[in-house]
PDB file of C-alpha atoms in Angstrom:
ATOM      1  CA  UNK A   1      11.356  12.625  11.594  1.00  0.00           C
ATOM      2  CA  UNK A   2       9.783   9.650  10.234  1.00  0.00           C
ATOM      3  CA  UNK A   3       9.916   6.720   7.726  1.00  0.00           C
ATOM      4  CA  UNK A   4       6.814   5.083   5.773  1.00  0.00           C
ATOM      5  CA  UNK A   5       6.000   1.454   5.207  1.00  0.00           C
ATOM      6  CA  UNK A   6       5.283   2.695   1.200  1.00  0.00           C
ATOM      7  CA  UNK A   7       3.237  -0.066  -0.770  1.00  0.00           C
ATOM      8  CA  UNK A   8       2.938   2.308  -3.837  1.00  0.00           C
ATOM      9  CA  UNK A   9      -0.746   2.464  -2.667  1.00  0.00           C
ATOM     10  CA  UNK A  10      -2.872   4.666  -2.979  1.00  0.00           C
ATOM     11  CA  UNK A  11      -3.260   4.780   0.468  1.00  0.00           C
ATOM     12  CA  UNK A  12       0.512   5.056   1.962  1.00  0.00           C
ATOM     13  CA  UNK A  13       1.202   7.986  -0.691  1.00  0.00           C
ATOM     14  CA  UNK A  14      -2.168   9.679   0.604  1.00  0.00           C
ATOM     15  CA  UNK A  15      -1.307   9.217   4.351  1.00  0.00           C
ATOM     16  CA  UNK A  16       2.666  10.418   3.666  1.00  0.00           C
ATOM     17  CA  UNK A  17       1.169  13.776   2.361  1.00  0.00           C
ATOM     18  CA  UNK A  18      -0.913  13.828   5.458  1.00  0.00           C
ATOM     19  CA  UNK A  19       2.603  13.250   7.183  1.00  0.00           C
ATOM     20  CA  UNK A  20       3.881  16.285   5.587  1.00  0.00           C
ATOM     21  CA  UNK A  21       1.215  18.370   6.064  1.00  0.00           C
ATOM     22  CA  UNK A  22       1.165  17.682   9.932  1.00  0.00           C
ATOM     23  CA  UNK A  23       4.852  18.683  10.231  1.00  0.00           C
ATOM     24  CA  UNK A  24       6.231  15.606   9.394  1.00  0.00           C
ATOM     25  CA  UNK A  25       9.644  14.909   7.499  1.00  0.00           C
ATOM     26  CA  UNK A  26      10.119  11.692   5.737  1.00  0.00           C
ATOM     27  CA  UNK A  27      13.402  10.606   5.927  1.00  0.00           C
ATOM     28  CA  UNK A  28      12.964   6.926   4.260  1.00  0.00           C
ATOM     29  CA  UNK A  29      10.136   4.625   2.912  1.00  0.00           C
ATOM     30  CA  UNK A  30      10.095   0.861   3.827  1.00  0.00           C
ATOM     31  CA  UNK A  31       8.501  -1.919   2.141  1.00  0.00           C
ATOM     32  CA  UNK A  32       8.235  -5.169   2.002  1.00  0.00           C
ATOM     33  CA  UNK A  33       7.648  -7.554  -0.699  1.00  0.00           C
ATOM     34  CA  UNK A  34       6.949 -10.760  -1.768  1.00  0.00           C
ATOM     35  CA  UNK A  35      10.327 -13.517  -2.010  1.00  0.00           C
ATOM     36  CA  UNK A  36      13.095 -12.579  -5.322  1.00  0.00           C
ATOM     37  CA  UNK A  37      13.358 -16.218  -6.270  1.00  0.00           C
ATOM     38  CA  UNK A  38       9.112 -16.385  -6.456  1.00  0.00           C
ATOM     39  CA  UNK A  39       7.651 -15.813  -9.444  1.00  0.00           C
ATOM     40  CA  UNK A  40       4.826 -14.933  -7.514  1.00  0.00           C
ATOM     41  CA  UNK A  41       3.725 -11.546  -7.378  1.00  0.00           C
ATOM     42  CA  UNK A  42       0.283 -11.675  -5.339  1.00  0.00           C
ATOM     43  CA  UNK A  43       0.879 -12.779  -1.920  1.00  0.00           C
ATOM     44  CA  UNK A  44      -1.957 -12.621  -0.486  1.00  0.00           C
ATOM     45  CA  UNK A  45      -0.337 -11.537   2.387  1.00  0.00           C
ATOM     46  CA  UNK A  46      -3.350 -10.437   5.411  1.00  0.00           C
ATOM     47  CA  UNK A  47      -0.316  -8.299   6.497  1.00  0.00           C
ATOM     48  CA  UNK A  48       1.292  -6.690   2.501  1.00  0.00           C
ATOM     49  CA  UNK A  49       0.328  -5.240  -0.424  1.00  0.00           C
ATOM     50  CA  UNK A  50       2.784  -7.147  -2.765  1.00  0.00           C
ATOM     51  CA  UNK A  51       1.028  -6.745  -5.962  1.00  0.00           C
ATOM     52  CA  UNK A  52       2.962  -3.616  -7.489  1.00  0.00           C
ATOM     53  CA  UNK A  53       6.084  -4.120  -5.873  1.00  0.00           C
ATOM     54  CA  UNK A  54       7.846  -4.548  -9.133  1.00  0.00           C
ATOM     55  CA  UNK A  55       7.947  -0.516  -9.619  1.00  0.00           C
ATOM     56  CA  UNK A  56       8.019   0.694  -5.904  1.00  0.00           C
ATOM     57  CA  UNK A  57      11.605   1.639  -6.333  1.00  0.00           C
ATOM     58  CA  UNK A  58      10.164   4.580  -8.402  1.00  0.00           C
ATOM     59  CA  UNK A  59       8.422   5.812  -5.710  1.00  0.00           C
ATOM     60  CA  UNK A  60      11.445   5.968  -3.371  1.00  0.00           C
ATOM     61  CA  UNK A  61      13.603   7.656  -7.072  1.00  0.00           C
ATOM     62  CA  UNK A  62      10.193  10.261  -7.678  1.00  0.00           C
ATOM     63  CA  UNK A  63      10.587  11.244  -4.105  1.00  0.00           C
ATOM     64  CA  UNK A  64      13.954  11.013  -3.967  1.00  0.00           C
ATOM     65  CA  UNK A  65      14.535   8.970  -0.703  1.00  0.00           C
ATOM     66  CA  UNK A  66      16.362   5.524   0.315  1.00  0.00           C
ATOM     67  CA  UNK A  67      14.216   3.191  -0.169  1.00  0.00           C
ATOM     68  CA  UNK A  68      14.607  -0.303   2.514  1.00  0.00           C
ATOM     69  CA  UNK A  69      13.680  -3.696   1.598  1.00  0.00           C
ATOM     70  CA  UNK A  70      12.495  -7.644   2.841  1.00  0.00           C
ATOM     71  CA  UNK A  71      11.059 -10.539   1.851  1.00  0.00           C
ATOM     72  CA  UNK A  72       8.733 -11.809   3.069  1.00  0.00           C
ATOM     73  CA  UNK A  73       9.496 -14.958   4.430  1.00  0.00           C
ATOM     74  CA  UNK A  74       6.574 -15.255   6.670  1.00  0.00           C
ATOM     75  CA  UNK A  75       2.629 -16.000   6.714  1.00  0.00           C
ATOM     76  CA  UNK A  76       0.123 -15.099   9.085  1.00  0.00           C
ATOM     77  CA  UNK A  77       0.459 -17.575  11.171  1.00  0.00           C
ATOM     78  CA  UNK A  78      -1.449 -15.562  13.834  1.00  0.00           C
ATOM     79  CA  UNK A  79      -4.817 -14.400  12.220  1.00  0.00           C
ATOM     80  CA  UNK A  80      -6.783 -14.005  15.135  1.00  0.00           C
ATOM     81  CA  UNK A  81      -7.649  -9.513  15.458  1.00  0.00           C
ATOM     82  CA  UNK A  82      -4.677  -9.673  18.553  1.00  0.00           C
ATOM     83  CA  UNK A  83      -1.470 -10.469  18.166  1.00  0.00           C
ATOM     84  CA  UNK A  84       1.903 -11.542  20.001  1.00  0.00           C
ATOM     85  CA  UNK A  85       5.434 -12.487  19.118  1.00  0.00           C
ATOM     86  CA  UNK A  86       4.993 -15.303  16.796  1.00  0.00           C
ATOM     87  CA  UNK A  87       7.435 -17.294  15.217  1.00  0.00           C
ATOM     88  CA  UNK A  88       7.159 -17.212  11.262  1.00  0.00           C
ATOM     89  CA  UNK A  89       4.622 -14.625  11.281  1.00  0.00           C
ATOM     90  CA  UNK A  90       4.691 -11.845   8.399  1.00  0.00           C
ATOM     91  CA  UNK A  91       4.589  -9.659  11.069  1.00  0.00           C
ATOM     92  CA  UNK A  92       8.123 -10.205  11.954  1.00  0.00           C
ATOM     93  CA  UNK A  93       9.212  -9.322   9.022  1.00  0.00           C
ATOM     94  CA  UNK A  94       8.079  -6.093   9.320  1.00  0.00           C
ATOM     95  CA  UNK A  95       9.536  -5.569  13.047  1.00  0.00           C
ATOM     96  CA  UNK A  96      12.844  -6.888  10.396  1.00  0.00           C
ATOM     97  CA  UNK A  97      11.925  -4.466   7.980  1.00  0.00           C
ATOM     98  CA  UNK A  98      11.713  -1.351  10.821  1.00  0.00           C
ATOM     99  CA  UNK A  99      14.590  -2.171  12.516  1.00  0.00           C
ATOM    100  CA  UNK A 100      16.585  -1.602   9.711  1.00  0.00           C
ATOM    101  CA  UNK A 101      15.770   1.550   9.300  1.00  0.00           C
ATOM    102  CA  UNK A 102      15.762   2.283  12.454  1.00  0.00           C
ATOM    103  CA  UNK A 103      20.090   1.379  12.519  1.00  0.00           C
ATOM    104  CA  UNK A 104      20.253   3.500   9.477  1.00  0.00           C
ATOM    105  CA  UNK A 105      18.088   6.367  10.878  1.00  0.00           C
ATOM    106  CA  UNK A 106      18.258   6.635  14.257  1.00  0.00           C
ATOM    107  CA  UNK A 107      16.485   9.726  14.574  1.00  0.00           C
ATOM    108  CA  UNK A 108      13.052   8.147  13.150  1.00  0.00           C
ATOM    109  CA  UNK A 109      10.129   8.561  15.218  1.00  0.00           C
ATOM    110  CA  UNK A 110       7.212   7.390  13.683  1.00  0.00           C
ATOM    111  CA  UNK A 111       6.501   5.941  11.112  1.00  0.00           C
ATOM    112  CA  UNK A 112       4.086   6.482   8.021  1.00  0.00           C
ATOM    113  CA  UNK A 113       0.768   3.882   7.685  1.00  0.00           C
ATOM    114  CA  UNK A 114      -1.542   3.872   4.781  1.00  0.00           C
ATOM    115  CA  UNK A 115      -4.643   1.404   6.993  1.00  0.00           C
ATOM    116  CA  UNK A 116      -8.112   2.971   7.575  1.00  0.00           C
ATOM    117  CA  UNK A 117     -10.267   0.025   8.596  1.00  0.00           C
ATOM    118  CA  UNK A 118      -7.999  -2.779   9.078  1.00  0.00           C
ATOM    119  CA  UNK A 119      -7.711  -3.379  12.996  1.00  0.00           C
ATOM    120  CA  UNK A 120      -5.477  -6.758  11.939  1.00  0.00           C
ATOM    121  CA  UNK A 121      -3.211  -4.516  10.348  1.00  0.00           C
ATOM    122  CA  UNK A 122      -3.278  -1.766  12.749  1.00  0.00           C
ATOM    123  CA  UNK A 123      -2.616  -3.721  15.778  1.00  0.00           C
ATOM    124  CA  UNK A 124       0.417  -5.483  14.053  1.00  0.00           C
ATOM    125  CA  UNK A 125       1.989  -2.394  13.066  1.00  0.00           C
ATOM    126  CA  UNK A 126       1.256  -1.129  16.591  1.00  0.00           C
ATOM    127  CA  UNK A 127       3.035  -3.787  17.956  1.00  0.00           C
ATOM    128  CA  UNK A 128       6.097  -3.414  15.382  1.00  0.00           C
ATOM    129  CA  UNK A 129       6.041   0.086  16.420  1.00  0.00           C
ATOM    130  CA  UNK A 130       5.902   0.047  20.424  1.00  0.00           C
ATOM    131  CA  UNK A 131       8.542  -3.012  20.009  1.00  0.00           C
ATOM    132  CA  UNK A 132      10.658  -0.638  18.585  1.00  0.00           C
ATOM    133  CA  UNK A 133      10.384   2.929  20.728  1.00  0.00           C
ATOM    134  CA  UNK A 134       8.107   4.292  16.813  1.00  0.00           C
ATOM    135  CA  UNK A 135       5.073   6.203  16.681  1.00  0.00           C
ATOM    136  CA  UNK A 136       2.377   5.237  14.337  1.00  0.00           C
ATOM    137  CA  UNK A 137       0.900   8.011  12.391  1.00  0.00           C
ATOM    138  CA  UNK A 138      -2.593   6.572  10.766  1.00  0.00           C
ATOM    139  CA  UNK A 139      -4.578   9.810   9.524  1.00  0.00           C
ATOM    140  CA  UNK A 140      -6.695   7.866   7.550  1.00  0.00           C
ATOM    141  CA  UNK A 141      -7.812   5.666  10.083  1.00  0.00           C
ATOM    142  CA  UNK A 142     -11.524   5.519  10.473  1.00  0.00           C
ATOM    143  CA  UNK A 143     -12.125   8.241   7.480  1.00  0.00           C
ATOM    144  CA  UNK A 144     -15.375   7.759   5.653  1.00  0.00           C
ATOM    145  CA  UNK A 145     -13.644   5.970   2.713  1.00  0.00           C
ATOM    146  CA  UNK A 146     -16.536   7.891   0.405  1.00  0.00           C
ATOM    147  CA  UNK A 147     -15.085  11.388   1.015  1.00  0.00           C
ATOM    148  CA  UNK A 148     -11.641  10.091   1.477  1.00  0.00           C
ATOM    149  CA  UNK A 149     -11.414   8.628  -2.383  1.00  0.00           C
ATOM    150  CA  UNK A 150     -12.963  12.325  -3.483  1.00  0.00           C
ATOM    151  CA  UNK A 151      -9.794  13.909  -0.914  1.00  0.00           C
ATOM    152  CA  UNK A 152      -7.246  12.036  -2.569  1.00  0.00           C
ATOM    153  CA  UNK A 153      -8.398  12.924  -6.150  1.00  0.00           C
ATOM    154  CA  UNK A 154      -9.168  16.408  -5.468  1.00  0.00           C
ATOM    155  CA  UNK A 155      -4.893  16.414  -3.268  1.00  0.00           C
ATOM    156  CA  UNK A 156      -3.407  15.270  -6.356  1.00  0.00           C
ATOM    157  CA  UNK A 157      -3.608  11.393  -5.845  1.00  0.00           C
ATOM    158  CA  UNK A 158      -2.505  10.009  -9.533  1.00  0.00           C
ATOM    159  CA  UNK A 159      -3.381   6.370  -8.488  1.00  0.00           C
ATOM    160  CA  UNK A 160      -3.540   3.176 -10.780  1.00  0.00           C
ATOM    161  CA  UNK A 161      -6.014  -0.046 -10.452  1.00  0.00           C
ATOM    162  CA  UNK A 162      -3.472  -2.772 -10.251  1.00  0.00           C
ATOM    163  CA  UNK A 163      -5.416  -5.243  -8.811  1.00  0.00           C
ATOM    164  CA  UNK A 164      -9.417  -5.610  -8.664  1.00  0.00           C
ATOM    165  CA  UNK A 165     -11.173  -8.118  -6.595  1.00  0.00           C
ATOM    166  CA  UNK A 166     -14.969  -7.541  -7.083  1.00  0.00           C
ATOM    167  CA  UNK A 167     -18.412  -8.324  -8.077  1.00  0.00           C
ATOM    168  CA  UNK A 168     -18.623  -5.232 -10.411  1.00  0.00           C
ATOM    169  CA  UNK A 169     -15.072  -4.600 -11.298  1.00  0.00           C
ATOM    170  CA  UNK A 170     -12.847  -6.738 -14.253  1.00  0.00           C
ATOM    171  CA  UNK A 171     -10.464  -6.260 -16.537  1.00  0.00           C
ATOM    172  CA  UNK A 172     -11.566  -2.982 -18.494  1.00  0.00           C
ATOM    173  CA  UNK A 173     -10.949  -1.125 -15.413  1.00  0.00           C
ATOM    174  CA  UNK A 174      -6.851  -2.099 -15.138  1.00  0.00           C
ATOM    175  CA  UNK A 175      -5.082   0.895 -15.460  1.00  0.00           C
ATOM    176  CA  UNK A 176      -7.112   3.651 -15.037  1.00  0.00           C
ATOM    177  CA  UNK A 177      -6.683   6.248 -12.411  1.00  0.00           C
ATOM    178  CA  UNK A 178      -8.780   7.154  -9.192  1.00  0.00           C
ATOM    179  CA  UNK A 179     -10.239   9.883 -11.129  1.00  0.00           C
ATOM    180  CA  UNK A 180     -11.846   7.941 -13.644  1.00  0.00           C
ATOM    181  CA  UNK A 181     -12.789   4.876 -11.418  1.00  0.00           C
ATOM    182  CA  UNK A 182     -14.435   7.151  -8.733  1.00  0.00           C
ATOM    183  CA  UNK A 183     -18.072   6.957 -10.362  1.00  0.00           C
ATOM    184  CA  UNK A 184     -18.239   3.383 -10.507  1.00  0.00           C
ATOM    185  CA  UNK A 185     -16.847   2.795  -7.657  1.00  0.00           C
ATOM    186  CA  UNK A 186     -19.331   4.772  -4.914  1.00  0.00           C
ATOM    187  CA  UNK A 187     -22.511   3.059  -8.010  1.00  0.00           C
ATOM    188  CA  UNK A 188     -20.665  -0.616  -6.883  1.00  0.00           C
ATOM    189  CA  UNK A 189     -21.149   0.636  -3.106  1.00  0.00           C
ATOM    190  CA  UNK A 190     -24.222   1.620  -2.777  1.00  0.00           C
ATOM    191  CA  UNK A 191     -24.964  -1.055  -5.465  1.00  0.00           C
ATOM    192  CA  UNK A 192     -23.742  -4.211  -3.431  1.00  0.00           C
ATOM    193  CA  UNK A 193     -22.062  -2.254  -0.341  1.00  0.00           C
ATOM    194  CA  UNK A 194     -17.869  -2.794  -1.514  1.00  0.00           C
ATOM    195  CA  UNK A 195     -15.574  -0.024  -0.083  1.00  0.00           C
ATOM    196  CA  UNK A 196     -14.508   2.895  -2.251  1.00  0.00           C
ATOM    197  CA  UNK A 197     -11.619   2.749  -0.844  1.00  0.00           C
ATOM    198  CA  UNK A 198     -11.366  -1.087  -1.785  1.00  0.00           C
ATOM    199  CA  UNK A 199     -10.813  -1.646   2.418  1.00  0.00           C
ATOM    200  CA  UNK A 200     -12.169  -5.271   1.858  1.00  0.00           C
ATOM    201  CA  UNK A 201     -10.131  -5.944  -0.628  1.00  0.00           C
ATOM    202  CA  UNK A 202     -11.813  -5.568  -3.513  1.00  0.00           C
ATOM    203  CA  UNK A 203      -9.262  -3.379  -5.626  1.00  0.00           C
ATOM    204  CA  UNK A 204      -5.352  -2.738  -5.068  1.00  0.00           C
ATOM    205  CA  UNK A 205      -3.969   0.945  -6.252  1.00  0.00           C
ATOM    206  CA  UNK A 206      -0.061   1.788  -7.707  1.00  0.00           C
ATOM    207  CA  UNK A 207       0.663   5.714  -7.312  1.00  0.00           C
ATOM    208  CA  UNK A 208       1.702   7.151 -10.829  1.00  0.00           C
ATOM    209  CA  UNK A 209       2.520  10.745  -9.374  1.00  0.00           C
ATOM    210  CA  UNK A 210       1.588  12.638  -6.044  1.00  0.00           C
ATOM    211  CA  UNK A 211       2.170  16.604  -4.950  1.00  0.00           C
ATOM    212  CA  UNK A 212       5.265  14.462  -2.699  1.00  0.00           C
ATOM    213  CA  UNK A 213       6.660  13.368  -6.494  1.00  0.00           C
ATOM    214  CA  UNK A 214       9.768  15.411  -8.001  1.00  0.00           C
ATOM    215  CA  UNK A 215       9.038  13.117 -11.076  1.00  0.00           C
ATOM    216  CA  UNK A 216       5.748  11.193 -12.145  1.00  0.00           C
ATOM    217  CA  UNK A 217       5.911   7.501 -13.531  1.00  0.00           C
ATOM    218  CA  UNK A 218       5.173   6.342 -16.037  1.00  0.00           C
ATOM    219  CA  UNK A 219       4.578   2.962 -17.092  1.00  0.00           C
ATOM    220  CA  UNK A 220       6.264   1.158 -20.666  1.00  0.00           C
ATOM    221  CA  UNK A 221       4.825  -2.592 -19.894  1.00  0.00           C
ATOM    222  CA  UNK A 222       2.825  -4.380 -17.839  1.00  0.00           C
ATOM    223  CA  UNK A 223       0.731  -7.365 -18.440  1.00  0.00           C
ATOM    224  CA  UNK A 224      -3.137  -8.897 -17.008  1.00  0.00           C
ATOM    225  CA  UNK A 225      -2.540 -11.649 -14.861  1.00  0.00           C
ATOM    226  CA  UNK A 226      -5.743 -13.731 -14.054  1.00  0.00           C
ATOM    227  CA  UNK A 227      -5.167 -15.135 -10.503  1.00  0.00           C
ATOM    228  CA  UNK A 228      -8.483 -16.299  -9.462  1.00  0.00           C
ATOM    229  CA  UNK A 229     -10.939 -17.210 -12.354  1.00  0.00           C
ATOM    230  CA  UNK A 230     -14.402 -16.325 -10.984  1.00  0.00           C
ATOM    231  CA  UNK A 231     -16.879 -15.471 -13.430  1.00  0.00           C
ATOM    232  CA  UNK A 232     -18.716 -13.266 -11.229  1.00  0.00           C
ATOM    233  CA  UNK A 233     -15.541 -11.745  -9.571  1.00  0.00           C
ATOM    234  CA  UNK A 234     -12.457 -12.803 -11.363  1.00  0.00           C
ATOM    235  CA  UNK A 235      -9.526 -11.471  -9.707  1.00  0.00           C
ATOM    236  CA  UNK A 236      -6.927  -9.980 -11.995  1.00  0.00           C
ATOM    237  CA  UNK A 237      -3.857  -8.393 -11.314  1.00  0.00           C
ATOM    238  CA  UNK A 238      -0.847  -6.127 -13.797  1.00  0.00           C
ATOM    239  CA  UNK A 239       2.449  -7.047 -13.378  1.00  0.00           C
ATOM    240  CA  UNK A 240       4.322  -4.613 -14.010  1.00  0.00           C
ATOM    241  CA  UNK A 241       6.766  -4.787 -16.341  1.00  0.00           C
ATOM    242  CA  UNK A 242       8.712  -2.033 -16.800  1.00  0.00           C
ATOM    243  CA  UNK A 243       8.339   1.844 -15.243  1.00  0.00           C
ATOM    244  CA  UNK A 244      10.199   4.745 -16.589  1.00  0.00           C
ATOM    245  CA  UNK A 245      10.514   8.372 -14.521  1.00  0.00           C
ATOM    246  CA  UNK A 246       9.035  11.748 -16.405  1.00  0.00           C
ATOM    247  CA  UNK A 247       9.115  15.183 -15.574  1.00  0.00           C
ATOM    248  CA  UNK A 248       6.480  16.348 -13.681  1.00  0.00           C
TER     249      UNK A 248
END
């Protein structure tokens, strides 16, 4: 049995699908989110995707799984690739979150992680897993991103862009599906070298449906927020205000 570090994005979703394909049973979701007292949705975290946090509960509901959450109180105190236990680092928020999952599900032996190329993220998740006696399951690790994007679309990952932060991406792309965006993302990869799966921070996504969901998510209300007003590569995100679940 395993748990999933769930951001709500395409990568964590597709890695859960690969876990199931490889015979693992997902028993819980774990999500780190901005402090409830803060109005910030985008923390510019080095470790976590925070945009879309307000709707992650719907992912758990679609999968009929318990959702464990933890406020992100730390920051990227240690910014080197390697990590050692550091007070007030956001990595320790992940440790606390997965510790709670482990306490409530002592048979859990692994964590599903949607990391693709970030050694910074991978090393920190591995550090936490080692401390808790868990195995890190990262089936997307070092996959070709153009191939991976095509695979996600072909295998039913219905995710929409909820943040853009790269030359060539703008307001008009927010809310579009991976399938709709695939030609543009591949074109921008050829022109400017952006990562087709957004591993360079070019965009972030939120999953509305996939084969693991028993229902699909419908966004009822959202608003575009300008995070960084830049004429060349503005950073914009969708603040998801309200969702509901619908039959598939």
